[in-house]
Amino acid sequence: MNYMEIDTPALIVDYDIMMNNIKTVQDYANSKNVNLRPHTKTHKSPHIAKLQEEAGAKGIAVAKLGEAEVMAENGLKDIFIANEVVSPNKLERIKKLIESIDISFGLDSIEAANIIEDVFKDSNNKAVVLIEIEVGENRSGIIEEDDYRDLLSHLKNNCPHIRLKGIFSHDGNSYNAESLEECKRIHLTSQERTLKFAKIAEEMDMPLETVSVGSTPSMLNDFPILDGITEIRPGTYIFMDASMKNACKNCDTAATILASVISRPTDERVILDVGAKGITMQTRTKGITAVEGMGQIKQFPGVNIFDVYDEHAIIYDKNMRDSVKVADKVEIIPVHICPVVNLHEKAYFVSKGEVIKEVPILARGKLS
């Protein structure tokens, strides 16, 4: 059927654009001689993850253990949890996964290492970890070189049940860069810092198999990848969103939310049947990813969602109000696609206006 016949609100994925986005970033990784490990928190779909692997990706990244379990249950065999895992209960779940797939996860402290060592001391398999390096986002990750050296020494001398596979970083501060030139500087500076920590490990006779970096703004403008980086982990590129359109020139927006006009109460106000529970309340107001409002209306360039309630989107635009009727449908380009996908049970793949497949979002809601 034509996708405009789908009941609303609904997550729509333009299949052809998505596949082109997959190819574009895989070609970029290939041209830089690094592995691509896409972060699947954006789409939360084993089906899409397999499309990425079929195109050449070396495994996947996830944000949470629950996502990893869903991916593993559906045939994904090489998974990195790009996050610290410290709960003994979660580590017990990893012990089960490690019996059948290649799974690794992050840590950034001796405290975490001690918890991991204690859980894995009775296991036939070692815990496989990557140390996170803070590179400017002001989130998690090792900051001081002395703390990093202490952690390396502790792993080497006190943690026989942990295997250090590598290090990873995330230059999420690239989203707030004021220009593409600043984005490039953040991209290169974060790599340099990550490689500095890789060098320290080598000097301590702990060479690393994996040196992993990445964020979508850094990976879609053909910026250089420095020698020594082995892997990149962009995620948003698969779908893109309103904020990414300004930051990245080489991919197009594949995902939208189809919504219906349910009211035109004034001569300039339009109400749609989706709100915070379908598109979130997120905004982006800084740097190259800054965008007006809480979502853009695809059919009306320049028109943005002014406000949202739980189940309503509020738009003020006289031209749109005069151009649509109650029950008409429009597409919303979300500000930030990752949390939006997590709100939907399935995606409709569309090609040339026709629905070609319904894909369940099997890892939605897997927050633990």
PDB file of C-alpha atoms in Angstrom, residues 3-4 241-242 245 253 255-261 268-274 279 291-308 312-317 319-321 323-324 328-335:
ATOM      1  CA  TYR A   3       2.595   4.785   2.926  1.00  0.00           C
ATOM      2  CA  MET A   4       0.083   7.620   3.293  1.00  0.00           C
ATOM      3  CA  ASP A 241      17.500  13.902  11.586  1.00  0.00           C
ATOM      4  CA  ALA A 242      16.767  17.630  11.515  1.00  0.00           C
ATOM      5  CA  LYS A 245      21.218  18.024   8.190  1.00  0.00           C
ATOM      6  CA  THR A 253      17.203  12.047   6.183  1.00  0.00           C
ATOM      7  CA  ALA A 255      13.355   8.528   8.991  1.00  0.00           C
ATOM      8  CA  THR A 256      10.238  10.594   9.605  1.00  0.00           C
ATOM      9  CA  ILE A 257       7.150  10.364  11.764  1.00  0.00           C
ATOM     10  CA  LEU A 258       3.907  10.267   9.815  1.00  0.00           C
ATOM     11  CA  ALA A 259       1.235  12.271  11.650  1.00  0.00           C
ATOM     12  CA  SER A 260      -2.336  13.403  11.027  1.00  0.00           C
ATOM     13  CA  VAL A 261      -3.869  16.842  11.309  1.00  0.00           C
ATOM     14  CA  GLU A 268      -2.704  29.947  12.107  1.00  0.00           C
ATOM     15  CA  ARG A 269      -2.641  26.975  14.508  1.00  0.00           C
ATOM     16  CA  VAL A 270      -2.390  23.321  13.402  1.00  0.00           C
ATOM     17  CA  ILE A 271      -2.527  20.338  15.780  1.00  0.00           C
ATOM     18  CA  LEU A 272      -1.020  16.937  14.933  1.00  0.00           C
ATOM     19  CA  ASP A 273      -1.776  13.587  16.591  1.00  0.00           C
ATOM     20  CA  VAL A 274       1.712  12.957  17.984  1.00  0.00           C
ATOM     21  CA  ILE A 279       8.668  12.538  18.887  1.00  0.00           C
ATOM     22  CA  VAL A 291      17.619  23.631  14.766  1.00  0.00           C
ATOM     23  CA  GLU A 292      14.432  25.556  15.470  1.00  0.00           C
ATOM     24  CA  GLY A 293      11.528  23.929  17.252  1.00  0.00           C
ATOM     25  CA  MET A 294      10.842  20.298  18.159  1.00  0.00           C
ATOM     26  CA  GLY A 295      10.633  18.879  14.663  1.00  0.00           C
ATOM     27  CA  GLN A 296      10.388  20.054  11.058  1.00  0.00           C
ATOM     28  CA  ILE A 297       7.441  19.461   8.738  1.00  0.00           C
ATOM     29  CA  LYS A 298       8.806  17.814   5.597  1.00  0.00           C
ATOM     30  CA  GLN A 299       6.040  18.989   3.270  1.00  0.00           C
ATOM     31  CA  PHE A 300       6.340  22.595   4.489  1.00  0.00           C
ATOM     32  CA  PRO A 301      10.000  23.697   4.506  1.00  0.00           C
ATOM     33  CA  GLY A 302      10.707  26.219   7.228  1.00  0.00           C
ATOM     34  CA  VAL A 303       7.732  25.165   9.362  1.00  0.00           C
ATOM     35  CA  ASN A 304       8.634  23.802  12.800  1.00  0.00           C
ATOM     36  CA  ILE A 305       6.767  22.329  15.739  1.00  0.00           C
ATOM     37  CA  PHE A 306       6.396  25.079  18.331  1.00  0.00           C
ATOM     38  CA  ASP A 307       5.436  22.931  21.321  1.00  0.00           C
ATOM     39  CA  VAL A 308       4.306  19.439  22.264  1.00  0.00           C
ATOM     40  CA  HIS A 312      -0.262  16.713  20.546  1.00  0.00           C
ATOM     41  CA  ALA A 313       2.158  18.708  18.394  1.00  0.00           C
ATOM     42  CA  ILE A 314       1.423  22.433  18.136  1.00  0.00           C
ATOM     43  CA  ILE A 315       2.319  24.379  14.971  1.00  0.00           C
ATOM     44  CA  TYR A 316       1.798  28.059  14.248  1.00  0.00           C
ATOM     45  CA  ASP A 317       1.919  28.758  10.513  1.00  0.00           C
ATOM     46  CA  ASN A 319       0.219  28.972   5.166  1.00  0.00           C
ATOM     47  CA  MET A 320       0.269  25.416   6.474  1.00  0.00           C
ATOM     48  CA  ARG A 321      -3.057  25.944   8.243  1.00  0.00           C
ATOM     49  CA  SER A 323      -3.061  24.329   2.981  1.00  0.00           C
ATOM     50  CA  VAL A 324      -4.148  21.315   5.049  1.00  0.00           C
ATOM     51  CA  ASP A 328      -4.507  15.187   6.127  1.00  0.00           C
ATOM     52  CA  LYS A 329      -1.151  13.581   6.849  1.00  0.00           C
ATOM     53  CA  VAL A 330       2.301  15.140   7.037  1.00  0.00           C
ATOM     54  CA  GLU A 331       5.781  13.911   7.925  1.00  0.00           C
ATOM     55  CA  ILE A 332       7.819  15.206  10.837  1.00  0.00           C
ATOM     56  CA  ILE A 333      11.619  15.196  10.672  1.00  0.00           C
ATOM     57  CA  PRO A 334      12.578  14.702  14.353  1.00  0.00           C
ATOM     58  CA  VAL A 335      15.198  16.862  16.029  1.00  0.00           C
TER      59      VAL A 335
END
